[in-house]
Tab-separated table of C-alpha atoms in Angstrom:
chain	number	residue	atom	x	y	z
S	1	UNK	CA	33.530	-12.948	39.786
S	2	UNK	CA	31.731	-14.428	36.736
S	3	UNK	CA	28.270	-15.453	38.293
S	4	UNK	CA	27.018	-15.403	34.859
S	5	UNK	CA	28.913	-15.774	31.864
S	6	UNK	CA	28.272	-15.870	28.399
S	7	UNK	CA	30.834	-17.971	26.535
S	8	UNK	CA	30.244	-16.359	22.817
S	9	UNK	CA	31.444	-13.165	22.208
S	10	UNK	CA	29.784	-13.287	19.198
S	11	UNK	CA	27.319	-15.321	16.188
S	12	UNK	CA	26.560	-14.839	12.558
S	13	UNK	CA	23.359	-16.482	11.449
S	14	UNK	CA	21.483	-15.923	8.392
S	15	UNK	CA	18.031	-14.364	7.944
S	16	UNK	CA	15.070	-16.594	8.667
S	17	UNK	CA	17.076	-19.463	10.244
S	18	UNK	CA	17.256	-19.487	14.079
S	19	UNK	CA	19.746	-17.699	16.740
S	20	UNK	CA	20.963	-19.548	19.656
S	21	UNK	CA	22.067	-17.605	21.867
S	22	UNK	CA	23.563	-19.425	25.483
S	23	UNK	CA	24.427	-18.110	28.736
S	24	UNK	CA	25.486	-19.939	32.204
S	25	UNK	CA	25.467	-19.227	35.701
S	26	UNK	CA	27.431	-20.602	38.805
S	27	UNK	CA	25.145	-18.788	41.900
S	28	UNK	CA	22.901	-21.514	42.915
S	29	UNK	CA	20.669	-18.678	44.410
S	30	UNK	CA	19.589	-17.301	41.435
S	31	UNK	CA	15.996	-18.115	40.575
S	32	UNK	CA	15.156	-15.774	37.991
S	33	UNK	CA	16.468	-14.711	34.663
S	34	UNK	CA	16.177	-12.216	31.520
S	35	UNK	CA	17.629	-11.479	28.576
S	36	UNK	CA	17.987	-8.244	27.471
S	37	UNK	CA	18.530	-6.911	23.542
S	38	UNK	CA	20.953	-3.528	23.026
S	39	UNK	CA	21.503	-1.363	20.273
S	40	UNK	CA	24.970	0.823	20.138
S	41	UNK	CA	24.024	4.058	22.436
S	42	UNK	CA	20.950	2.998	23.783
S	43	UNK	CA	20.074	1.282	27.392
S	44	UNK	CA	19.061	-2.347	27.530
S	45	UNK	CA	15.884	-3.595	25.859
S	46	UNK	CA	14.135	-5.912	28.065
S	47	UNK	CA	13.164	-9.046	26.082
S	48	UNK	CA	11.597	-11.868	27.461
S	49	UNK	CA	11.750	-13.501	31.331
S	50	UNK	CA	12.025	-17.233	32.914
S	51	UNK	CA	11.341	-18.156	36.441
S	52	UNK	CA	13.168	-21.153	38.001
S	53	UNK	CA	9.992	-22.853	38.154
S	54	UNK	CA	9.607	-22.991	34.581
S	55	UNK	CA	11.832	-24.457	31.900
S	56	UNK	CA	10.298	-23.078	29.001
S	57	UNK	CA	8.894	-19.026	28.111
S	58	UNK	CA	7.486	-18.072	24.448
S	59	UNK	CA	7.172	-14.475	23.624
S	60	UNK	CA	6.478	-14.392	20.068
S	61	UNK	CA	9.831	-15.496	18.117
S	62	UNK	CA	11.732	-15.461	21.369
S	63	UNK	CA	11.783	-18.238	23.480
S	64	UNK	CA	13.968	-19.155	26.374
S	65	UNK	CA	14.756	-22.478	27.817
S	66	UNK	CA	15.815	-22.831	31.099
S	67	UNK	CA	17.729	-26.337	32.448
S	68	UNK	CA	18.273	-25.519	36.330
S	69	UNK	CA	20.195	-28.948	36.778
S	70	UNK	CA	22.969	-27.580	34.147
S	71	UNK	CA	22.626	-23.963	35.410
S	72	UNK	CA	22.137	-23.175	31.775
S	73	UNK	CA	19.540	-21.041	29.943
S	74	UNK	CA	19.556	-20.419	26.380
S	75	UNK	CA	17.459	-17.735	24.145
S	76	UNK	CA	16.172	-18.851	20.848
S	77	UNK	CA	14.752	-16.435	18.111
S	78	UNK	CA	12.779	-17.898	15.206
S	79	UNK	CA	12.990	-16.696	12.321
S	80	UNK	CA	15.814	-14.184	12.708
S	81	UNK	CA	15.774	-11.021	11.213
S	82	UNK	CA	18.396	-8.420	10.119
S	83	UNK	CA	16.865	-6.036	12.900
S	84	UNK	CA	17.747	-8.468	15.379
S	85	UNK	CA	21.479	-7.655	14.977
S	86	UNK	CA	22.428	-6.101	18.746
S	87	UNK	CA	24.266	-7.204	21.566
S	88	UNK	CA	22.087	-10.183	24.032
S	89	UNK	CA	22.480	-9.886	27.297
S	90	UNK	CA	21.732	-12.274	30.102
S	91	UNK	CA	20.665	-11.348	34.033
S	92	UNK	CA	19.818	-13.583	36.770
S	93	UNK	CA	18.652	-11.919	40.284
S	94	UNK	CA	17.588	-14.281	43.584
S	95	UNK	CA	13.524	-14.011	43.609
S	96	UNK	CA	13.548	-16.410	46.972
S	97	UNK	CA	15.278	-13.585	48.648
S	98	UNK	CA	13.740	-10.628	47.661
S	99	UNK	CA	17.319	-8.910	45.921
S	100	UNK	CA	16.525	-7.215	42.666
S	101	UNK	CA	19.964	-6.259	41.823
S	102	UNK	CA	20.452	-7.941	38.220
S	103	UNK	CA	23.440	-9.632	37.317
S	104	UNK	CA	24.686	-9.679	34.150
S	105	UNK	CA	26.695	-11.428	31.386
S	106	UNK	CA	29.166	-10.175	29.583
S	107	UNK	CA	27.044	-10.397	26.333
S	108	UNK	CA	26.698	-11.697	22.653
S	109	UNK	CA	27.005	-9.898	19.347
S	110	UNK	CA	24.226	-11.384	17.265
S	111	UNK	CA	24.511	-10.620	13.264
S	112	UNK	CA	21.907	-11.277	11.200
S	113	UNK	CA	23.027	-11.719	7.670
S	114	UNK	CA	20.244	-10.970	4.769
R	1	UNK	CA	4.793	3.228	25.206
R	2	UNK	CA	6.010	4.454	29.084
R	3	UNK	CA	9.918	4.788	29.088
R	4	UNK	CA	12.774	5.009	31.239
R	5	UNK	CA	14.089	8.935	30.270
R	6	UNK	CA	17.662	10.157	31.437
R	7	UNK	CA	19.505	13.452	31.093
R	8	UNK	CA	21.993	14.658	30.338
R	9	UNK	CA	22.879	12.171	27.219
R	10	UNK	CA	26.945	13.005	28.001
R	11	UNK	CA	28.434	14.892	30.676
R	12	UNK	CA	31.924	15.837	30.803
R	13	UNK	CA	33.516	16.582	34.142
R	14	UNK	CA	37.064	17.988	35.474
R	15	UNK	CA	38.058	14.758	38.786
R	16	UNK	CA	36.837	15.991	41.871
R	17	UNK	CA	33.822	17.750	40.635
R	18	UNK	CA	30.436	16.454	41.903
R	19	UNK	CA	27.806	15.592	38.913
R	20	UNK	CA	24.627	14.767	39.213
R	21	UNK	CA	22.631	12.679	36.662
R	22	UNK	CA	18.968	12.483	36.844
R	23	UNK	CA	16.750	9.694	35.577
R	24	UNK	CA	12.851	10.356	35.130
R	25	UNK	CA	11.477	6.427	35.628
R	26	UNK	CA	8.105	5.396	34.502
R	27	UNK	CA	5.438	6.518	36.075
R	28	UNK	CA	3.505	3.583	37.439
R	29	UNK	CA	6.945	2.091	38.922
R	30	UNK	CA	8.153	1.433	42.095
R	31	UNK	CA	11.499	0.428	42.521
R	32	UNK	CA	14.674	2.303	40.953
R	33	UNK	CA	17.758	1.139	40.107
R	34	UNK	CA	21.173	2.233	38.779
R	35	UNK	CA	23.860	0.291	36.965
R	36	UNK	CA	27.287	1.553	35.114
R	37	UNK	CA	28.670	0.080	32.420
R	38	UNK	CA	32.468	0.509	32.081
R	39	UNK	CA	33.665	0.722	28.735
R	40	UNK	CA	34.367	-3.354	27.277
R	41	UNK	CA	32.846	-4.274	30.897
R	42	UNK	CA	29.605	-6.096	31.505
R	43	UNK	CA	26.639	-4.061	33.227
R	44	UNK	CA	27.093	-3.690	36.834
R	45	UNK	CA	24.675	-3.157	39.569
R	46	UNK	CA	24.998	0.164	41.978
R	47	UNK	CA	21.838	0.316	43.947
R	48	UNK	CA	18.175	-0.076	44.112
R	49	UNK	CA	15.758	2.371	45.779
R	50	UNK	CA	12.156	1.582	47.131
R	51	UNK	CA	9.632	3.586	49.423
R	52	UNK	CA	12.609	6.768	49.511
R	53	UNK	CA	15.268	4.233	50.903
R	54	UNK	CA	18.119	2.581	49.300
R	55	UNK	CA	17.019	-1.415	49.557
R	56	UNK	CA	19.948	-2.950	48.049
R	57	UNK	CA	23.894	-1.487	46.980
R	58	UNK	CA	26.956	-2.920	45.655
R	59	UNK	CA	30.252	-2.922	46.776
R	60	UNK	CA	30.879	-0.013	44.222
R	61	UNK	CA	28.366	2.166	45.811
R	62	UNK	CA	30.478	3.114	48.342
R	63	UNK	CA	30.257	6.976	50.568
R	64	UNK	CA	31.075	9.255	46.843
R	65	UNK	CA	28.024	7.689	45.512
R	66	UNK	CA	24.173	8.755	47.074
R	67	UNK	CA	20.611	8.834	45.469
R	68	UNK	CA	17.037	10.624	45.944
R	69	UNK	CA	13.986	10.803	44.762
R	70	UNK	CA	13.462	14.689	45.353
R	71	UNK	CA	9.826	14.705	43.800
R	72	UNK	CA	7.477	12.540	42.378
R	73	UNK	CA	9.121	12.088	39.364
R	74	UNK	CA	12.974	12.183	39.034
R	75	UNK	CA	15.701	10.199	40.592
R	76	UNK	CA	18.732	11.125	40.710
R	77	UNK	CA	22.282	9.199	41.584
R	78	UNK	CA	25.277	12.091	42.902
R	79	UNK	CA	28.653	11.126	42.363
R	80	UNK	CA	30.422	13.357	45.104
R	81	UNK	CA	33.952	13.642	44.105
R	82	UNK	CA	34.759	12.184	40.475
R	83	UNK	CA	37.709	9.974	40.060
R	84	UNK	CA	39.378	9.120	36.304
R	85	UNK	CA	37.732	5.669	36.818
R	86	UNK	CA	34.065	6.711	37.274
R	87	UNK	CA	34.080	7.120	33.551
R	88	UNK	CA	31.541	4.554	32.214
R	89	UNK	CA	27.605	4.512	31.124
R	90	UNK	CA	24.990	5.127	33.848
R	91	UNK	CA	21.878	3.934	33.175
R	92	UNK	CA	19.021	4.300	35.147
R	93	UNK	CA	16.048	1.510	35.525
R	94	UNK	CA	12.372	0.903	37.367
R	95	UNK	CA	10.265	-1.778	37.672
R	96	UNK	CA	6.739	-1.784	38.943
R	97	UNK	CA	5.668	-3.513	42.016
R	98	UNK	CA	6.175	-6.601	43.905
R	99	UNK	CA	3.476	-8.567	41.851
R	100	UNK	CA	5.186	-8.311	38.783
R	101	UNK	CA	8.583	-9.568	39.450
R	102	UNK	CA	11.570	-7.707	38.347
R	103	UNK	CA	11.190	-6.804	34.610
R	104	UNK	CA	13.511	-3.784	34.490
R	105	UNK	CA	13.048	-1.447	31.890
R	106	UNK	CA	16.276	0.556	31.120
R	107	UNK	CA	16.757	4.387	30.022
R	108	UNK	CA	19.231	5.185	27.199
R	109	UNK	CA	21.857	5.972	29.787
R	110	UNK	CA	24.447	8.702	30.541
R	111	UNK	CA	27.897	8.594	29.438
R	112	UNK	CA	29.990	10.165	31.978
R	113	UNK	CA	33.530	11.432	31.110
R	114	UNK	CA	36.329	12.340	33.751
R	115	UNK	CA	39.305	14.108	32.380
């Protein structure tokens, strides 16, 4: 059951130029979405957030982009740095109806190269 | 910076045995939450926990599985009788209150080892 997948395993990109990182969902219900940063041993980092009636959020060097029509959202980070390097997660939950349970992706391995 | 605390770091456990893990949220928070990660798996969802009441549970949560909030600061998820393939992650979460939608802040998680 792959409500929200995220089709790349992995991506190299080099310092200073900018990570695209993609995810897609299937669950027309879900109105609200996250991505989450993790280091090796450690919980989840939460990152940045997008409600469905937004298409666009800026934190900083994150940014995520959110097309509804497409049920696509992608996470951008400009400039990259090596300390970026860590495993992106995506999570959508259903706002509308109150369910907080967070569904994930399967991730993406995100290497910064200096 | 508040954070999301969890103990023990790695428990290892004969099957059948009950464990316990505990999970201290932030302070200010209201709901609690508990996922697993399976080792190569995605993050899955158990349960969430608001005003001393489960609110939502998977399908995985089934009767070996409870939680409770036995003061006003730890929260704890019992696993009743372990089986080989509750070995995974646990990790605990909170997020404040109904204002401030759904930001979950993670703790650094349990890994839980059935031999």
């Amino acid at each position: 059951d792959q409500q929200v997948k995220q089709n790349s395993p992995s991506l190299s990109v080099q310092e200073g130029r900018i990570s695209i990182l993609n995810c897609d969902y299937t669950n027309s219900m879900f109105d609200y979405f996250l991505w989450y940063k993790k280091y090796p041993a450690e919980g989840p980092t939460f990152l940045i957030s997008i409600s469905s009636i937004k298409d666009k959020n800026e934190d900083g060097r994150f940014t995520v982009f959110l097309n509804k029509s497409a049920k696509h959202l992608s996470l951008h980070i400009v400039p990259s740095q090596p300390g970026d390097s860590a495993v992106y997660f995506c999570a959508a939950s259903e706002k509308d109806t109150g369910r907080r349970a967070l569904t994930f992706g399967s991730g993406t391995r995100l290497q910064v190269q200096p | 910076e508040p954070e999301v605390t969890q103990t023990p770091s790695h428990q290892v456990t004969q099957m059948g045995q009950e464990v316990i893990l505990r999970c201290v949220p932030i302070s200010n928070h209201l709901y609690f939450y508990w996922y697993r990660q399976i080792l190569g798996q995605k993050v899955e969802f158990l349960v969430s926990f608001y005003n001393n009441e489960i609110s939502e549970k998977s399908e995985i949560f089934d009767d070996q599985f409870s939680v409770e909030r036995p003061d006003g600061s730890n929260f704890t998820l019992k696993i009743r009788s372990t089986k080989l393939e509750d070995s995974a992650m646990y990790f605990c979460a909170s997020s404040a209150t109904r204002g401030s939608y759904n930001e979950q802040f993670f703790g650094p998680g349990t890994r839980l080892t059935v031999l």
